[in-house]
Short mmCIF file of C-alpha atoms in Angstrom, two decimals:
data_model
loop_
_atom_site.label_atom_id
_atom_site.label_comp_id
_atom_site.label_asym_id
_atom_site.label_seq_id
_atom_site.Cartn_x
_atom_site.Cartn_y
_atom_site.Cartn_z
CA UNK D 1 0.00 0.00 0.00
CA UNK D 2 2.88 2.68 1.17
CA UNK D 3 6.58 2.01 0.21
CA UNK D 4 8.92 4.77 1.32
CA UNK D 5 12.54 4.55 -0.35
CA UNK D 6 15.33 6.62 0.94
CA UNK D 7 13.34 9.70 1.84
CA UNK D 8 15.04 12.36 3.37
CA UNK D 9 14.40 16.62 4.70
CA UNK D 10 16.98 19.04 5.27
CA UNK D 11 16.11 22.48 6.62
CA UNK D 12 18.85 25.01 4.60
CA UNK D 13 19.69 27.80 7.00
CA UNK D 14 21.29 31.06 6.06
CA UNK D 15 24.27 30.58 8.48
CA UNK D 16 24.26 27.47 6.76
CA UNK D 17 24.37 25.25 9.14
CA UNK D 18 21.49 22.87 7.35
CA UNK D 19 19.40 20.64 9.59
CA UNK D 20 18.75 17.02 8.53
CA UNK D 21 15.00 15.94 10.52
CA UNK D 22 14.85 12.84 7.97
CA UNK D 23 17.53 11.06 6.93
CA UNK D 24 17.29 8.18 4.12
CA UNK D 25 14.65 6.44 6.19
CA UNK D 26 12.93 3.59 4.21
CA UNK D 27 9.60 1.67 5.46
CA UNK D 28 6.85 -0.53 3.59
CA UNK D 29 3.24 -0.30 5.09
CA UNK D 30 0.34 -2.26 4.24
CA UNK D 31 -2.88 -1.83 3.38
CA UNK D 32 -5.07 -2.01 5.96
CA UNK D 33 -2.66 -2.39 9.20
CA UNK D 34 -2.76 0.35 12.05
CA UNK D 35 1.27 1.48 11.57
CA UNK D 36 3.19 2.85 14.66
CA UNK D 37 6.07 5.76 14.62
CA UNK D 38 7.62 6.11 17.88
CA UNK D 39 10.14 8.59 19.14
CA UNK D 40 10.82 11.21 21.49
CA UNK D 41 11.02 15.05 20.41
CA UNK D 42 13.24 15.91 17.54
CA UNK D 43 13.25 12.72 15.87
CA UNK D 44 11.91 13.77 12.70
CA UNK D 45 8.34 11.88 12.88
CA UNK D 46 5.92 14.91 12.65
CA UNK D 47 8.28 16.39 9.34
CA UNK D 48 8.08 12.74 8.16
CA UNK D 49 4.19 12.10 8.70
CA UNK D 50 3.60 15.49 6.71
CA UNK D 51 5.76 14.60 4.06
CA UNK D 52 3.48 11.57 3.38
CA UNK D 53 0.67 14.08 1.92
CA UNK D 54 3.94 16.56 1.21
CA UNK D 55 2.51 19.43 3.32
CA UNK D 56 6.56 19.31 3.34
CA UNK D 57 8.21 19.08 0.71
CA UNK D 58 10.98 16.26 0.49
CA UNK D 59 14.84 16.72 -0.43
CA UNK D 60 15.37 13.49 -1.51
CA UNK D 61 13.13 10.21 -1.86
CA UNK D 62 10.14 7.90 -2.99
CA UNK D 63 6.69 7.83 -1.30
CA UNK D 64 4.44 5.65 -3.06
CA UNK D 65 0.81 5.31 -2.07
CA UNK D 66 -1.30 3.15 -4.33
CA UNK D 67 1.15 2.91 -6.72
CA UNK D 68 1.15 6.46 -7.32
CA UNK D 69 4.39 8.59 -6.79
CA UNK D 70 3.80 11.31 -4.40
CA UNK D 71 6.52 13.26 -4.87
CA UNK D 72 6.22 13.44 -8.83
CA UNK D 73 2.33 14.55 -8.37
CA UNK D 74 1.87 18.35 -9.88
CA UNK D 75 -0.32 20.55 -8.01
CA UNK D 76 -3.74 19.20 -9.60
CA UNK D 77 -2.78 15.66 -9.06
CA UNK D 78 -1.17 15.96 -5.44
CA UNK D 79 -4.75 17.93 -4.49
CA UNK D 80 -7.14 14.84 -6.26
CA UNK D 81 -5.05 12.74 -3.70
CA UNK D 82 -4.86 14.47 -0.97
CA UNK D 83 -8.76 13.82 -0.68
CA UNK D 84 -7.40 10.27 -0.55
CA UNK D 85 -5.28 10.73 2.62
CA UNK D 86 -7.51 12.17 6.11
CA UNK D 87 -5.19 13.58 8.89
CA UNK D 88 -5.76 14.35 12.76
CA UNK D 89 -3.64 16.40 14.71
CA UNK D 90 -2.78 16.91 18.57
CA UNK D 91 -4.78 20.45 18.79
CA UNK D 92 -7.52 19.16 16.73
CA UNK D 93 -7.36 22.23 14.20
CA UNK D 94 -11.11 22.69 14.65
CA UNK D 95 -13.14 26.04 12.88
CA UNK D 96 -13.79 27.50 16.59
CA UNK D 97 -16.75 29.40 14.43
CA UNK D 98 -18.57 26.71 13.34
CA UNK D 99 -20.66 23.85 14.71
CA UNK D 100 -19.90 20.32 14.44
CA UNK D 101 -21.94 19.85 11.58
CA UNK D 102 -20.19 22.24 10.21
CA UNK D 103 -16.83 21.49 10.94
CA UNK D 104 -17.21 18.06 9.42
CA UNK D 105 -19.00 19.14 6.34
CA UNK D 106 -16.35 21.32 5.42
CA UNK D 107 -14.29 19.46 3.47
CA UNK D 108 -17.07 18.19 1.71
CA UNK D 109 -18.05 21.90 0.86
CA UNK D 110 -14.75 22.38 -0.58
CA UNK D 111 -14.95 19.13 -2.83
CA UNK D 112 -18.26 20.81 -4.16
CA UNK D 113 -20.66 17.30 -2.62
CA UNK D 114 -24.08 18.63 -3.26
CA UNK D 115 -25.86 19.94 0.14
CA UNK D 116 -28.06 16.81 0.79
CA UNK D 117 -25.08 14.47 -0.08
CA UNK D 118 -23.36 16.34 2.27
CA UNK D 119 -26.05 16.14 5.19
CA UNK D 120 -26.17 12.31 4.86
CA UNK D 121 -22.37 11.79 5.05
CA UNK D 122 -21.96 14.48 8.20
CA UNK D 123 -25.10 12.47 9.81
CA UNK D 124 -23.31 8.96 8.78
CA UNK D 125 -19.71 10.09 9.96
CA UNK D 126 -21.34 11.73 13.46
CA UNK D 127 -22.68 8.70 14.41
CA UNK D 128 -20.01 6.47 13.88
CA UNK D 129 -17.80 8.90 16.30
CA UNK D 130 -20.15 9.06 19.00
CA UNK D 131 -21.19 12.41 18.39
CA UNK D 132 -25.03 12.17 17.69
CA UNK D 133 -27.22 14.93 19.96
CA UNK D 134 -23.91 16.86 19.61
CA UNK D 135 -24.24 18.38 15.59
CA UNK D 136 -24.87 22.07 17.04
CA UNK D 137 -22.44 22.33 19.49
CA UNK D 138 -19.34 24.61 19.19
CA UNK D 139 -16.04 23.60 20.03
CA UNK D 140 -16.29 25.69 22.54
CA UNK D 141 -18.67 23.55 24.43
CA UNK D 142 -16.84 20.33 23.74
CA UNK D 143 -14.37 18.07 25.96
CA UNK D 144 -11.12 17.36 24.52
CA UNK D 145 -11.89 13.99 23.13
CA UNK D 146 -15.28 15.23 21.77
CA UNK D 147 -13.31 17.59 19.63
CA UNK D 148 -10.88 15.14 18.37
CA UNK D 149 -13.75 13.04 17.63
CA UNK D 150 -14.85 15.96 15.55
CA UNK D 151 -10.89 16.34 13.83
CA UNK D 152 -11.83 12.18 13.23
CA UNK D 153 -15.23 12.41 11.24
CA UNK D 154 -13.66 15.08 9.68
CA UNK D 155 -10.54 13.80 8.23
CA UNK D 156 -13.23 10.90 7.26
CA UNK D 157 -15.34 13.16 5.24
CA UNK D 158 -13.64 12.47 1.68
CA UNK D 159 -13.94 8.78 2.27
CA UNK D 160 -9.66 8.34 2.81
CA UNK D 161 -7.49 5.56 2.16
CA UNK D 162 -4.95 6.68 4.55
CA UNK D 163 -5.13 8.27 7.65
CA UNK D 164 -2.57 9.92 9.46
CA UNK D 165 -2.62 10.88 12.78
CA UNK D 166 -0.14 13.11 14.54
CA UNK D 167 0.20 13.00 18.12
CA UNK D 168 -3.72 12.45 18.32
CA UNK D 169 -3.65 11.87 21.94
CA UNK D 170 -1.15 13.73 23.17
CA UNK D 171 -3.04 16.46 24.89
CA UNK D 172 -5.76 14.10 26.32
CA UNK D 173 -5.66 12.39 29.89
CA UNK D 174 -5.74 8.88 29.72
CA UNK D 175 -8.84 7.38 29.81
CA UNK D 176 -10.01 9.46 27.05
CA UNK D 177 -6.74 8.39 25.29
CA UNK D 178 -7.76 4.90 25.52
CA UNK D 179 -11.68 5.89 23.96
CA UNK D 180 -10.22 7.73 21.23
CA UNK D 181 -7.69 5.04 20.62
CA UNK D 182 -10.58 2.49 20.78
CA UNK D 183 -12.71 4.25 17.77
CA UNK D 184 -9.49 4.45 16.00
CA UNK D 185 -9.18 0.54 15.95
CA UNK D 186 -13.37 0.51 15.16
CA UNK D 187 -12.66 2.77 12.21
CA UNK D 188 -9.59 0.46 10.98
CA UNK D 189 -12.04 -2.36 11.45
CA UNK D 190 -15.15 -1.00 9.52
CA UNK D 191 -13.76 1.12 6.77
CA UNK D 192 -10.50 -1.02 6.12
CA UNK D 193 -8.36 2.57 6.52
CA UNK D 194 -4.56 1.74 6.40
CA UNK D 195 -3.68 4.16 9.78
CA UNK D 196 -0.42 5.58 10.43
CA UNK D 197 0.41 6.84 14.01
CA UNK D 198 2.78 9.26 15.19
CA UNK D 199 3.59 9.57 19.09
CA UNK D 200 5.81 9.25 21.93
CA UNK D 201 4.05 7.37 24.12
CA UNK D 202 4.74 3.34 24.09
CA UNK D 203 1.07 2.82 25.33
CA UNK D 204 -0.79 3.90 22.12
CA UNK D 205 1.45 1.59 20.23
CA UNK D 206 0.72 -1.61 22.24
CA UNK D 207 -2.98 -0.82 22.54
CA UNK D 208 -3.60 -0.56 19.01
CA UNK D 209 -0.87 -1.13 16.53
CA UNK D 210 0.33 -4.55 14.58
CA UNK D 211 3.57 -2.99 13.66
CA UNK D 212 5.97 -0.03 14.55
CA UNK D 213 9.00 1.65 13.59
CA UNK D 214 11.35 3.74 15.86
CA UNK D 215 13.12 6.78 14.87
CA UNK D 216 15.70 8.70 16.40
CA UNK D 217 17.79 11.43 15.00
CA UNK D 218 15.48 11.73 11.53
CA UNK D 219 16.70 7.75 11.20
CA UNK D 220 14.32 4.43 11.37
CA UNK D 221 16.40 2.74 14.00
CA UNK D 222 14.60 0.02 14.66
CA UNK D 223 11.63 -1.81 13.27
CA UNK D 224 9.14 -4.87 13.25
CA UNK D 225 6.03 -6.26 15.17
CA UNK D 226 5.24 -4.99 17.72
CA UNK D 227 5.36 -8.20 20.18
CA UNK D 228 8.91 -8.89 18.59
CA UNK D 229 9.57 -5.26 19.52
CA UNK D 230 8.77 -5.35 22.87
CA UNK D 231 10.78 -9.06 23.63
CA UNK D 232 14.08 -7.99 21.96
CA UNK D 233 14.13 -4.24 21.86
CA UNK D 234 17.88 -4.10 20.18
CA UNK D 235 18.34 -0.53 20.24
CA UNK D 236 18.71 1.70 23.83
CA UNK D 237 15.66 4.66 22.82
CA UNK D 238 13.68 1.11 21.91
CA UNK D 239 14.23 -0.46 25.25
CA UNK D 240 13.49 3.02 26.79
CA UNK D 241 10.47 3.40 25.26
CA UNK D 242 9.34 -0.43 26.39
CA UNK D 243 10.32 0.64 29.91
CA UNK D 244 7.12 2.55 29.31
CA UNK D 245 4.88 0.10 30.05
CA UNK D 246 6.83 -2.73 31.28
CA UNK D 247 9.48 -1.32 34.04
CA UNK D 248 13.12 -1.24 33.86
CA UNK D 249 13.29 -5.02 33.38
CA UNK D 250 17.15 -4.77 33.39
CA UNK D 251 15.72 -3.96 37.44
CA UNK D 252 14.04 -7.33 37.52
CA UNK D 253 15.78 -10.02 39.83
CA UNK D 254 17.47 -12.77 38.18
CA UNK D 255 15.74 -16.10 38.62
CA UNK D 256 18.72 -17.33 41.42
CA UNK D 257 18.08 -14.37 43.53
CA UNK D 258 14.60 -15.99 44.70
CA UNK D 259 16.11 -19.23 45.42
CA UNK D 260 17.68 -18.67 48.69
CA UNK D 261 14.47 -17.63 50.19
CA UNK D 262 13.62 -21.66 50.09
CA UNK D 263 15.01 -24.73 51.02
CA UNK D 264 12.57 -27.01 48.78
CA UNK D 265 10.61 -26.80 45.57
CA UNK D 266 11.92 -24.67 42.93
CA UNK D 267 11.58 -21.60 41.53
CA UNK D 268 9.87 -21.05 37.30
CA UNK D 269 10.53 -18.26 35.30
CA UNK D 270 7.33 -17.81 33.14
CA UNK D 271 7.80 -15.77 30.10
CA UNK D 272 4.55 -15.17 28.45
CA UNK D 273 4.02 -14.25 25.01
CA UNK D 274 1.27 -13.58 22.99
CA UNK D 275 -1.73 -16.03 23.38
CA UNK D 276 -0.08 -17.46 26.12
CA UNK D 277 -0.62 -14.97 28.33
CA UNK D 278 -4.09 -15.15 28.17
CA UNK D 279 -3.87 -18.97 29.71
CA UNK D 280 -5.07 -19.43 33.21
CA UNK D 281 -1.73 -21.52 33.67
CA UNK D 282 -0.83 -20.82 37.20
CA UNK D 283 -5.03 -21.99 37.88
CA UNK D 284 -4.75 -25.03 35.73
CA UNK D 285 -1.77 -26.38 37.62
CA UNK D 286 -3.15 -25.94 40.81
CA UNK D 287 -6.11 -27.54 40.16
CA UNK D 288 -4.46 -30.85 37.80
CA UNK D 289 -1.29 -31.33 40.19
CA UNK D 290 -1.05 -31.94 43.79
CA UNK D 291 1.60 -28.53 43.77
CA UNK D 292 1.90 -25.03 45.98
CA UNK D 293 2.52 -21.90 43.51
CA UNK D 294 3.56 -18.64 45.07
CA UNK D 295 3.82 -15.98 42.70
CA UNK D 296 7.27 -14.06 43.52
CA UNK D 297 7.22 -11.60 40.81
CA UNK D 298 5.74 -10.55 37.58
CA UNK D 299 4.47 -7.98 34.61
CA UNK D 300 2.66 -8.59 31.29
CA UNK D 301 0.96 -5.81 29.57
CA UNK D 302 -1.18 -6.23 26.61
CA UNK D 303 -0.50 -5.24 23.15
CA UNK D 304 -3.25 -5.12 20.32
CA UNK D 305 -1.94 -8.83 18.95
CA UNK D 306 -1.76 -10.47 22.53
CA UNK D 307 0.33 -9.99 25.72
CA UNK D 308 3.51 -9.82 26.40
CA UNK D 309 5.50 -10.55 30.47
CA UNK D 310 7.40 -12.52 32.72
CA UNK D 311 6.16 -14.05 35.69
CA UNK D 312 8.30 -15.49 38.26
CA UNK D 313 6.95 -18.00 41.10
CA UNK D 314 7.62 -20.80 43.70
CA UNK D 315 6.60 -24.20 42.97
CA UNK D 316 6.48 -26.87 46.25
CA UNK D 317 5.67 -30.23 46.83
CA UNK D 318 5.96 -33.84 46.27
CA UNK D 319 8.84 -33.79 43.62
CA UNK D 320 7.15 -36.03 41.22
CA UNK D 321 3.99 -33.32 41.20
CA UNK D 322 6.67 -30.68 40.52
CA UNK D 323 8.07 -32.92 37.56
CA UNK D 324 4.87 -33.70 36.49
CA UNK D 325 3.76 -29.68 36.23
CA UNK D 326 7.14 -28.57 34.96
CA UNK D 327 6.29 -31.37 32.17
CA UNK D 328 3.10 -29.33 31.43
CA UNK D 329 4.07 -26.48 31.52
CA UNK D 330 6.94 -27.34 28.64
CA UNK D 331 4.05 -29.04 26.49
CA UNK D 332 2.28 -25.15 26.04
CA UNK D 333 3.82 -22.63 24.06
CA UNK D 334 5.44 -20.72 27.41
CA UNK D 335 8.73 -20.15 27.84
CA UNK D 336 9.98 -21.58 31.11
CA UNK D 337 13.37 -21.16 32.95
CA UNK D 338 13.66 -23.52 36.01
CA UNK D 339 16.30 -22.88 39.18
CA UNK D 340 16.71 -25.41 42.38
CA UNK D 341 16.04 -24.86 45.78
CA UNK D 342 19.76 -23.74 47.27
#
């Protein structure tokens, strides 16, 4: 759906000292998939999510979008697909003037869709955001995620493609994060939008993204899923940004440290991924094996395609039970590091 090939900015200054905020970065994004950018300020991901629609112009570079060149387009053909490509922003970029109605229908206004056309999409596109009872209100008299649930239907109005979203939630507190983030996912589900998402916060990228690419100095650093992403972050601002949500995990006691709190049993290291976290494990072998678990230690956090932790417990009794569970245990898909009693 998207291939970018070594697209690159540079700012020219007149004390020449020119400023690169995207260097060569390459990435291939496809159709359909909620796509995560990650880095912290100055990275280059705002310059690079605008020069996907080239509200900035590249230096250097390929951006293909449905097999069309972007950055060959003249102006007539880069404004025909522009309609193709919706975009939300972190201060929503509302018309403080006019209602929601309004608001939404005016892209449509500018595309020249006749009025009642236009009154049946707004209607459509309100309800789908969670906006119905709310078509006079001003953005005035809206919350925060109200109005970027106005900037959404909005960016919807032209029936998009592609929709970019820059810093969405960064100015919302966190429940409302998590609702807006929750429609975003409803709208990849229902309208088969390919969604690209720019932010520095780890959390929107596990909740709703499938993959994600760090940047850091105007560079893709790292890359992949993002359950691969979050078990072996390779790159320092990647494990950083997994601390997030997880904890400093370089913090987390090594398996032998437990150990010499018991003089029988032994201690499991349970490293859950995916699916597997979602397995009532520690309740199933309980209840099939004639065991004591004592959980020591642990963290999983969910990500949109399953969970990801570690889990770290005690197991005691008769040592055939304990053989008999650790055989179990092996036969699922979790990972399992076993220590002795000291």
């Amino acid at each position: 759906m998207i291939s970018i090939k070594n697209l690159s900015k540079i700012y020219k200054s007149k004390d020449k000292m020119d400023v690169t905020a995207v260097d060569n970065l390459n990435l291939s994004i496809n159709k359909g998939e909620i796509f995560g950018v990650i880095g912290y300020s100055g990275a280059g991901k705002s310059t690079f999510i605008r020069l996907l629609n080239r509200l900035e112009e590249p230096t250097g570079g390929e951006i293909v979008m449905d097999n069309k060149d972007m950055t060959s387009l003249n102006n007539q053909s880069l404004r025909n697909e522009r309609q193709k490509i919706g975009m939300i922003f972190q201060h929503f970029n509302l018309l403080w003037s006019r209602t929601v109605f309004d608001n939404i229908a005016f892209p449509l206004e500018i595309a020249g869709v006749a009025k009642d056309e236009r009154k049946d999409k707004v209607n459509e596109l309100i309800q789908l955001v969670g906006l119905t009872g709310r078509e006079n209100y001003y953005p005035s008299q809206l919350s925060g995620g109200q109005k970027q649930r106005v900037g959404i239907a909005r960016a919807l109005a032209n029936d998009p493609k592609v929709l970019l979203c820059d810093e969405a939630t960064s100015a919302l507190d966190p429940q409302t994060t998590d609702d807006i983030l929750d429609l975003l996912v409803n709208i990849n589900r229902k309208l088969g939008l390919t969604i690209i998402v720019i932010t520095h916060e780890m959390h929107v990228i596990k909740k709703i993204c499938q993959r994600v690419a760090v940047m850091d100095n105007g560079k893709v650093i790292e890359q992949g899923e993002v359950l691969d992403v979050f078990m072996h972050p390779k790159e320092k601002t990647t494990r950083r940004f997994v601390q997030q949500v997880m904890g400093d995990q370089e913090e987390q006691s090594p398996i032998h440290y437990f150990v010499k709190n018991y003089q029988s049993g032994k201690v499991l290291r349970l490293h859950f991924v995916g699916e597997t976290a979602n397995q009532a494990l520690i309740s199933k072998l309980v209840k099939t094996f004639n065991v004591e678990i004592n959980i020591l230690q642990g963290n999983i956090t969910q990500t949109k395609d399953g969970a990801y932790g570690t889990l770290y417990v005690h197991m005691d009794g008769n040592k055939e039970e304990i053989q008999n569970a650790i055989h179990y245990i092996h036969q699922t898909s979790v990972e399992l590091e076993v220590e002795d009693h000291a």
